[in-house]
Amino acid sequence: MARVLVGVKRVIDYAVKVRVKPEKNGVVTQGVKHSMNPFDEIAVEEAVKLKEKKLAGEIIAVSVGPAQSQEVIRTALAMGADRGVHVEVSAAEYDLLQPVHVSKILAKLALDEKADLVILGKQAIDDDANQTAQMTAAVLDWPQGTFCNKVEKTDAGLTIVREIDGGLETIKTKIPAVLSADLRLNTPRYATLPNIMKAKKKPLKKVTPKDLGVDTSPRIEIISVEDPPVRQAGAAVADVDALVAKLKAGGHI
Amino acid sequence: KSTLVVAEHNNETLNPLTLNTITAAKKIGGDVTVLVAGTKCGPASEAVAKVEGVTKVLVAENAAFKGFTAESLTPLVLAAQSQFKFTHILAGASAFGKNVLPRIAAKLDVSPISEIIDVKSEDTFVRTIYAGNAILTLKSKDPVKVITVRGTNFPPAATSGGNGAVEQAPAGDYASSLTEFVSQELTKSDRPELTGAKVIISGGRGLKSGDNFKLLYDLADKFGAAVGASRAAVDAGFVPNDLQIGQTGKIVAPDLYIAVGISGAIQHLAGMKDSKTIVAINKDPEAPIFQVADIGLVADLFKAVPELTGKL
């Protein structure tokens, strides 16, 4: 495989407690720590591993988003990607950008860059959509290996073990293909300081959806973004006997 | 208005999540057609025909649907869509539904709506974002709404009382050369499925090892409960990923949820905070799990859990 495209998304860091804006039209992002979507780190790691095994020649990291998205491209470059493509959209446009748009952007880039494999995280932890890999595969008419637990290159293509609800499933796909990384695919490496320095010199190209011929007209309208109902903390019990009594009172035993 | 529900089944039996999805379809309104595609799916399609509120059952039997791959099911759904012009296409938000529906949506050039928790109207839906820390209400502008449904937020449709007309789905060559299903290795268990269980005993990093999950299985036996785990326990290699409850695992809402040695990370709470009664057992009184628990016991789980099992 000559070339692997990986998608990386800049999201609010997983450890941050997200707050809804008083206007109820989104969440507070200003002054909040952001980082690479955790599943995308796994996707980058898988691509770098393929390159280390000489199964991939070049890794291109792509991020779609406002100017700050370049931060996560740099992180991917520091982890071992060779070059970056930043597909810039304005902050206002980004609010309504959906996987239907991103998948078309990624598909176009995959063709332009002659990629043999696209690896994405299975889900971004901001919108929790879990759609982009499946949709990118559909646009390209490529096979989709979603929720990957293990990926092996064979002469005929790929053998993929997938995480499913009741256990695991094995499929074989042809190449080119689109994969989505699940939790146990690998453990992403940390970018070392020398590699972070080197990453600053790696090429990063900037394009717009328009350059790629992708229409980003909104497909949804946000009616409201609200806080979830608050669950009241209950009572502490002193010991197991008190717990048993409570469970009895609640009709659970 | 008319809705197509893509059924999830194993040819023999219907996955209960399909019943929750049919309820969501009824809430949208209009006719409800259910597509049952499989290799020898007669029993599953007969079961669907009896489900209350199902107008029509489309049956597609074809060797191509072995393993229910997205690559083979997508052209079938597109053929059904071009014949019947559904306004909505639904499936449960399971590994199956999440795999297949976005591929269909992309082919229809519409923006799919993942894991809805409520239907406000035929074009307005509610879903969670940021691991359940915000609730998004959105209006879809697309002509066809492609939606996955979170089962815990819709009661199951009754499995009797319906009289759906069974028809053949549009015929076609649905075999895909892109993907080949090889095998499934399902976790064997006499316990109830996590997503349908009335009681769940769940363990976290506090269990310290996979072997110690035996303590939870012993307790689960007393309740006829399912056993789940936090992402931390999966990350640590104690248990397989199919036990994971949370933002990136399964979403559950049992009558009773007992969290053992689970600190209560945001992404875990996303998967279980709709449970009716939550019990937390943890030695750290500051653990965030106590903020959502109805009953909290600050104790060493290695003493408290065997004691609890003994007293039930």
XYZ file of C-alpha atoms in Angstrom:
565
model
C 0.000 0.000 0.000
C 1.471 3.219 -1.048
C -0.510 5.785 0.826
C -2.689 6.041 3.911
C -4.988 8.953 4.671
C -5.879 9.483 8.324
C -8.551 11.844 9.586
C -7.906 13.813 12.760
C -10.446 16.005 14.527
C -9.806 18.673 17.142
C -12.285 18.213 19.983
C -12.731 19.428 23.543
C -10.362 17.315 25.629
C -11.978 14.171 26.999
C -11.242 15.174 30.598
C -12.977 18.568 30.377
C -16.419 18.937 31.900
C -18.404 20.372 29.014
C -20.710 23.330 29.736
C -23.740 24.396 27.732
C -23.804 28.059 26.658
C -26.424 30.252 28.337
C -27.838 30.995 24.864
C -28.600 27.251 24.583
C -27.186 27.056 21.072
C -23.980 25.149 21.715
C -21.327 24.399 24.297
C -18.585 26.655 25.639
C -15.419 26.161 23.567
C -13.571 29.434 24.275
C -10.700 28.998 26.715
C -11.328 25.251 26.941
C -8.554 22.683 26.477
C -8.784 20.880 23.150
C -6.927 17.858 21.854
C -7.043 15.216 19.159
C -10.133 13.019 19.256
C -8.933 9.897 21.154
C -10.150 7.460 18.485
C -8.245 9.454 15.845
C -5.044 8.970 17.855
C -5.650 5.244 17.494
C -6.184 5.722 13.744
C -2.895 7.633 13.409
C -1.071 4.996 15.455
C -2.375 2.232 13.181
C -1.169 4.107 10.100
C 2.273 4.686 11.660
C 2.499 0.992 12.552
C 1.732 0.078 8.943
C 4.519 2.364 7.827
C 6.949 0.880 10.349
C 6.111 -2.585 8.979
C 6.804 -1.223 5.479
C 3.181 -1.852 4.525
C 2.547 1.831 3.936
C 4.740 4.345 2.196
C 3.308 7.694 3.113
C 0.829 8.917 5.722
C -1.254 12.010 5.109
C -3.086 13.511 8.090
C -6.227 15.476 7.244
C -8.271 17.731 9.480
C -11.390 19.645 8.541
C -12.134 22.674 10.679
C -11.163 26.215 11.625
C -7.554 27.456 11.855
C -6.895 25.746 15.206
C -7.388 22.338 13.574
C -3.768 22.617 12.470
C -2.790 21.813 16.072
C -4.037 18.238 15.744
C -2.444 17.859 12.320
C 0.873 18.820 13.955
C 0.230 16.212 16.635
C -0.348 13.578 13.949
C 2.868 14.682 12.205
C 4.717 14.363 15.511
C 3.328 10.834 15.918
C 4.735 9.874 12.515
C 2.512 11.161 9.711
C 4.502 12.562 6.778
C 2.432 15.528 5.709
C -0.778 17.310 6.518
C -3.784 18.704 4.713
C -5.881 21.292 6.496
C -9.313 21.759 4.973
C -10.230 25.126 6.374
C -13.793 26.103 7.160
C -14.866 29.155 9.104
C -15.972 28.759 12.729
C -19.553 29.648 11.775
C -19.619 27.111 8.951
C -17.998 24.512 11.222
C -20.897 24.671 13.710
C -23.181 23.024 11.162
C -20.638 20.869 9.373
C -21.721 17.226 9.485
C -20.170 13.868 8.560
C -22.108 14.061 5.260
C -19.831 16.977 4.314
C -16.629 15.672 5.857
C -16.994 12.289 4.170
C -17.168 13.946 0.745
C -14.074 16.003 1.554
C -12.153 12.927 2.705
C -13.299 10.907 -0.315
C -12.149 13.617 -2.716
C -8.766 13.859 -0.995
C -8.398 10.076 -0.962
C -8.808 10.060 -4.746
C -6.665 13.146 -5.365
C -3.865 11.773 -3.193
C -4.268 8.233 -4.592
C -4.689 6.775 -1.118
C -5.130 3.014 -0.742
C -6.461 3.160 2.767
C -8.374 5.715 4.803
C -8.252 5.224 8.587
C -10.542 7.240 10.856
C -11.612 7.071 14.478
C -14.915 5.261 14.917
C -16.497 8.260 16.598
C -15.618 11.788 17.643
C -16.265 12.465 21.306
C -17.947 15.825 20.621
C -20.881 14.998 18.339
C -20.747 11.226 19.032
C -22.021 10.646 15.489
C -20.081 7.529 14.454
C -20.767 8.104 10.749
C -17.785 9.522 8.883
C -15.917 6.307 8.015
C -19.056 4.524 6.819
C -20.053 7.522 4.693
C -16.578 8.017 3.243
C -16.565 4.349 2.203
C -19.986 4.800 0.590
C -18.946 7.895 -1.369
C -15.893 6.047 -2.680
C -17.725 2.731 -3.170
C -14.975 1.118 -1.117
C -15.449 -1.562 1.537
C -15.809 -0.399 5.120
C -14.058 -2.047 8.039
C -15.716 -0.381 10.997
C -14.906 -0.694 14.723
C -11.562 -2.390 14.022
C -10.004 -4.469 16.772
C -7.265 -5.924 14.562
C -6.177 -5.296 10.990
C -3.908 -7.584 8.996
C -2.634 -7.088 5.484
C -2.844 -10.211 3.332
C -2.057 -10.844 -0.316
C -5.729 -10.516 -1.200
C -6.463 -7.436 0.877
C -7.233 -7.028 4.560
C -8.409 -9.375 7.284
C -10.216 -7.355 9.919
C -11.474 -8.314 13.366
C -14.340 -6.014 14.339
C -15.888 -5.173 17.694
C -19.597 -6.043 17.596
C -22.240 -6.054 20.332
C -21.925 -9.708 21.305
C -18.199 -10.194 20.789
C -15.961 -10.080 17.738
C -16.423 -10.617 14.021
C -13.924 -11.334 11.261
C -14.294 -10.002 7.734
C -12.078 -9.815 4.672
C -12.071 -6.745 2.501
C -10.411 -5.683 -0.681
C -8.063 -2.719 -0.867
C -8.676 0.225 -1.209
C -10.790 0.389 1.949
C -11.945 2.704 4.698
C -11.371 1.629 8.305
C -12.638 2.983 11.609
C -10.555 2.432 14.722
C -12.067 1.066 17.917
C -10.587 1.239 21.381
C -8.494 -1.914 21.456
C -6.888 -1.651 18.020
C -3.656 -0.344 19.567
C -2.249 1.978 22.207
C -1.273 5.298 20.645
C 2.271 6.523 21.238
C 3.086 9.855 22.781
C 4.755 12.400 20.561
C 8.279 12.984 21.852
C 9.744 16.476 22.042
C 12.259 15.924 19.196
C 9.432 14.600 17.031
C 7.238 17.576 17.920
C 10.089 19.850 16.785
C 10.552 17.853 13.571
C 6.800 17.959 12.916
C 6.955 21.733 12.651
C 9.009 21.377 9.498
C 6.793 18.796 7.803
C 4.654 20.094 4.927
C 1.111 21.208 5.657
C -1.135 22.187 2.791
C -4.242 24.304 3.208
C -7.333 23.929 1.024
C -11.024 24.781 1.316
C -14.098 22.611 0.694
C -14.744 24.814 -2.333
C -11.306 23.956 -3.776
C -12.363 20.318 -3.511
C -15.763 20.962 -5.049
C -17.670 19.997 -1.904
C -20.855 21.850 -1.020
C -21.072 22.477 2.731
C -24.597 23.891 2.864
C -26.133 23.054 6.236
C -28.328 19.956 6.396
C -29.598 20.580 9.886
C -30.812 23.457 11.977
C -29.927 23.538 15.660
C -33.109 24.112 17.639
C -31.469 23.999 21.064
C -28.549 22.651 23.079
C -29.473 22.109 26.697
C -28.146 20.660 29.907
C -29.195 17.089 30.605
C -31.589 16.562 33.499
C -29.615 16.576 36.735
C -29.648 13.392 38.722
C -29.872 13.998 42.454
C -27.295 12.196 44.536
C -29.018 9.810 46.904
C -28.207 8.617 50.368
C -25.018 7.088 51.635
C -25.419 3.870 53.579
C -23.117 2.864 56.387
C -22.712 -0.835 55.709
C -23.833 -3.825 53.668
C -26.815 -4.490 55.962
C -28.116 -0.990 55.342
C -27.602 -1.498 51.600
C -29.573 -4.764 51.694
C -32.374 -2.975 53.608
C -32.498 -0.219 50.959
C -32.576 -2.746 48.117
C -35.458 -4.524 49.883
C -37.317 -1.262 50.397
C -36.863 -0.478 46.719
C -38.341 -3.833 45.727
C -35.107 -4.999 44.098
C -34.832 -8.144 46.249
C -45.238 9.851 6.012
C -43.929 6.296 5.893
C -41.037 4.701 7.705
C -38.784 1.808 6.847
C -37.269 0.012 9.828
C -34.240 -2.140 9.000
C -34.651 -5.127 11.304
C -31.759 -6.595 13.247
C -32.005 -10.348 13.701
C -30.049 -13.584 13.402
C -32.476 -15.157 10.867
C -34.181 -17.064 13.707
C -35.036 -14.381 16.249
C -35.535 -10.676 16.219
C -33.123 -8.510 18.217
C -35.309 -6.796 20.871
C -33.800 -3.429 19.858
C -35.879 -3.653 16.667
C -39.022 -3.467 18.854
C -37.829 -0.200 20.438
C -37.055 1.096 16.956
C -40.580 0.246 15.756
C -41.943 2.307 18.679
C -39.851 5.280 17.521
C -41.214 4.759 13.990
C -44.774 4.815 15.332
C -44.021 8.036 17.159
C -42.989 9.633 13.860
C -46.376 8.542 12.468
C -47.563 6.998 9.210
C -47.095 3.455 7.937
C -44.322 1.302 9.368
C -42.626 -1.133 6.994
C -39.971 -3.473 8.361
C -37.247 -4.901 6.147
C -36.000 -8.352 7.134
C -32.975 -9.316 5.068
C -31.071 -12.500 5.745
C -30.084 -15.887 4.452
C -32.988 -17.970 5.817
C -34.937 -15.404 7.758
C -38.464 -16.894 7.668
C -38.787 -17.170 11.465
C -37.575 -13.602 12.018
C -39.930 -12.186 9.384
C -42.899 -14.104 10.840
C -42.079 -12.628 14.253
C -41.944 -9.121 12.773
C -45.347 -9.521 11.070
C -46.935 -10.070 14.492
C -45.435 -6.941 16.065
C -48.065 -4.388 16.895
C -48.101 -1.401 14.555
C -46.208 -3.017 11.673
C -48.037 -2.362 8.392
C -45.845 -4.341 6.069
C -42.885 -6.696 6.166
C -40.442 -6.784 3.271
C -38.493 -10.023 3.168
C -35.239 -10.491 1.291
C -33.585 -13.904 1.397
C -30.262 -14.085 -0.348
C -26.901 -15.692 0.334
C -25.469 -12.194 -0.191
C -26.763 -11.143 3.228
C -24.588 -13.621 5.117
C -23.002 -11.644 7.932
C -25.362 -8.705 7.277
C -22.627 -6.585 5.690
C -23.287 -2.930 4.963
C -21.976 -3.427 1.429
C -24.727 -5.978 0.599
C -27.601 -4.429 2.571
C -27.139 -0.891 1.257
C -28.165 -1.625 -2.366
C -31.187 -3.581 -1.070
C -32.382 -0.674 1.070
C -31.780 1.708 -1.840
C -33.895 -0.521 -4.103
C -36.698 -0.590 -1.517
C -36.392 3.171 -1.105
C -36.679 3.845 -4.829
C -39.788 1.658 -5.005
C -41.629 2.852 -1.886
C -40.273 6.401 -1.314
C -40.102 6.228 2.469
C -39.788 9.518 4.331
C -37.793 7.932 7.173
C -35.357 5.021 7.382
C -34.615 3.745 10.893
C -32.517 1.118 12.630
C -31.465 0.530 16.218
C -28.277 2.228 17.383
C -26.337 -1.032 17.740
C -23.070 -2.106 16.127
C -25.281 -3.318 13.237
C -27.333 -0.138 12.804
C -24.356 2.166 13.260
C -22.455 0.231 10.612
C -25.178 0.077 7.965
C -27.282 3.252 8.161
C -24.586 5.884 7.496
C -23.640 4.003 4.326
C -27.259 4.180 3.162
C -27.497 7.865 4.094
C -24.363 8.717 2.111
C -25.795 6.998 -0.958
C -28.985 9.051 -0.565
C -26.867 12.165 0.058
C -28.558 12.914 3.368
C -27.122 13.689 6.791
C -27.937 10.784 9.118
C -29.065 11.414 12.671
C -27.365 9.120 15.171
C -28.867 7.608 18.261
C -31.988 9.712 18.829
C -33.537 9.724 22.298
C -36.813 11.422 21.317
C -38.975 12.372 18.355
C -40.378 15.913 18.517
C -42.000 15.874 15.082
C -41.441 14.281 11.698
C -38.325 16.410 11.125
C -37.182 17.338 14.633
C -35.272 14.926 16.829
C -33.409 14.886 20.126
C -30.013 13.288 20.690
C -27.141 13.535 23.135
C -23.739 15.016 22.354
C -20.515 15.243 24.411
C -21.122 11.918 26.170
C -24.568 12.975 27.309
C -23.366 16.252 28.804
C -25.559 18.200 26.389
C -28.882 17.467 24.739
C -29.194 18.572 21.121
C -32.554 19.167 19.474
C -32.125 19.426 15.714
C -34.290 19.867 12.677
C -33.332 17.904 9.587
C -33.545 19.677 6.238
C -33.059 16.505 4.203
C -35.950 14.985 2.217
C -35.340 11.527 3.722
C -34.451 11.160 7.377
C -31.980 8.360 8.098
C -31.920 7.707 11.831
C -30.547 5.314 14.427
C -32.554 4.913 17.621
C -31.295 4.532 21.193
C -33.327 1.606 22.486
C -33.397 2.602 26.140
C -35.446 5.711 25.344
C -38.332 3.987 23.557
C -40.384 1.145 25.072
C -40.505 -2.070 23.026
C -43.492 -2.548 20.695
C -45.740 -5.480 21.647
C -44.692 -8.742 19.985
C -48.296 -9.764 19.332
C -51.438 -8.145 18.011
C -49.942 -7.037 14.721
C -50.899 -8.312 11.315
C -48.328 -6.977 8.883
C -48.605 -7.995 5.225
C -45.561 -10.003 4.203
C -44.127 -9.164 0.783
C -40.952 -9.880 -1.099
C -38.423 -7.052 -1.114
C -37.243 -5.900 -4.547
C -35.086 -8.601 -6.110
C -31.577 -7.820 -7.247
C -27.986 -8.906 -7.318
C -26.884 -7.777 -3.900
C -23.694 -9.785 -3.607
C -20.726 -7.512 -2.972
C -17.220 -8.344 -4.052
C -15.805 -5.711 -1.700
C -16.280 -7.542 1.571
C -16.548 -11.117 2.709
C -17.949 -12.152 6.064
C -15.737 -14.806 7.648
C -16.923 -15.594 11.167
C -18.268 -14.365 14.457
C -16.880 -15.178 17.850
C -19.701 -14.336 20.220
C -19.126 -14.276 23.946
C -21.040 -17.256 25.296
C -23.154 -16.440 28.301
C -26.236 -17.710 30.113
C -26.764 -14.199 31.386
C -29.145 -11.649 29.906
C -27.899 -9.278 27.186
C -26.499 -6.082 28.653
C -28.802 -3.777 26.716
C -31.939 -5.674 27.746
C -31.036 -6.664 31.325
C -33.220 -5.556 34.254
C -30.256 -5.652 36.628
C -26.602 -4.962 35.775
C -23.575 -5.439 37.994
C -20.699 -3.446 36.586
C -17.016 -3.396 37.493
C -14.222 -0.898 37.037
C -10.511 -0.551 37.549
C -11.071 -1.084 41.284
C -11.534 -4.799 40.579
C -7.742 -4.924 39.941
C -7.870 -7.991 37.656
C -10.061 -9.956 35.283
C -10.126 -12.865 37.725
C -11.682 -10.671 40.379
C -14.724 -10.171 38.123
C -15.791 -13.546 39.557
C -16.957 -11.585 42.601
C -19.358 -9.734 40.306
C -20.552 -12.886 38.543
C -21.388 -14.420 41.930
C -23.387 -11.326 42.871
C -25.021 -11.241 39.429
C -26.217 -14.830 39.901
C -28.305 -13.673 42.875
C -30.145 -11.160 40.686
C -30.156 -12.977 37.339
C -28.178 -9.943 36.274
C -25.891 -9.079 33.386
C -22.281 -8.078 34.061
C -20.773 -4.973 32.511
C -17.607 -2.943 32.856
C -16.204 0.549 32.605
C -13.862 1.569 29.821
C -11.047 1.645 32.382
C -11.582 -2.071 33.071
C -11.591 -2.806 29.329
C -8.488 -0.650 28.770
C -6.725 -2.500 31.566
C -7.494 -5.781 29.784
C -9.678 -7.219 32.579
C -12.651 -7.966 30.324
C -13.547 -7.828 26.602
C -14.866 -4.678 24.970
C -18.374 -6.071 24.463
C -18.907 -5.581 28.213
C -18.112 -1.883 27.980
C -20.796 0.519 29.155
C -20.384 4.169 28.259
C -20.135 6.788 25.546
C -18.164 4.523 23.260
C -19.612 1.239 24.462
C -23.172 0.254 25.238
C -25.890 2.525 26.570
C -27.976 0.818 29.252
C -30.890 1.797 31.498
C -31.773 -1.149 33.755
C -34.032 -1.017 36.822
C -31.005 -1.567 39.043
C -27.372 -0.742 38.248
C -24.705 -1.680 40.772
C -21.367 0.025 40.028
C -18.497 -1.685 41.792
C -15.043 -0.118 41.922
C -16.039 2.395 39.243
C -14.943 5.983 39.755
C -17.570 7.450 37.438
C -15.715 9.074 34.532
C -17.889 11.271 32.304
C -17.784 8.769 29.510
C -18.988 5.932 31.773
C -21.847 7.979 33.231
C -23.001 8.633 29.652
C -23.782 4.957 29.328
C -25.702 4.300 32.534
C -27.093 7.425 34.147
C -30.620 6.739 32.901
C -30.764 3.597 35.074
C -33.725 3.705 37.466
C -31.763 2.941 40.637
C -27.990 3.287 40.821
C -25.964 1.728 43.612
C -22.275 2.563 43.943
C -19.729 0.640 45.974
C -16.335 2.343 46.066
C -13.687 2.884 48.706
C -13.076 6.488 47.615
C -15.769 8.752 49.109
C -14.837 11.473 46.585
C -15.511 9.260 43.525
C -17.841 11.090 41.090
C -20.017 7.977 40.794
C -21.512 8.914 44.198
C -22.904 12.108 42.650
C -25.285 10.101 40.494
C -25.861 7.131 42.801
C -29.167 6.692 44.630
C -27.485 4.496 47.192
C -23.794 4.841 47.941
C -21.640 2.559 50.051
C -18.104 3.689 50.809
C -16.341 0.394 51.401
C -13.641 -1.964 50.224
C -15.331 -3.885 47.428
C -13.330 -7.028 48.176
C -15.108 -7.209 51.546
C -18.451 -5.599 50.703
C -19.311 -7.540 47.537
C -18.864 -11.062 48.979
C -20.760 -9.936 52.096
C -23.610 -8.591 49.943
C -23.690 -11.796 47.882
C -23.845 -13.813 51.094
C -26.733 -11.823 52.482
C -29.002 -12.046 49.447
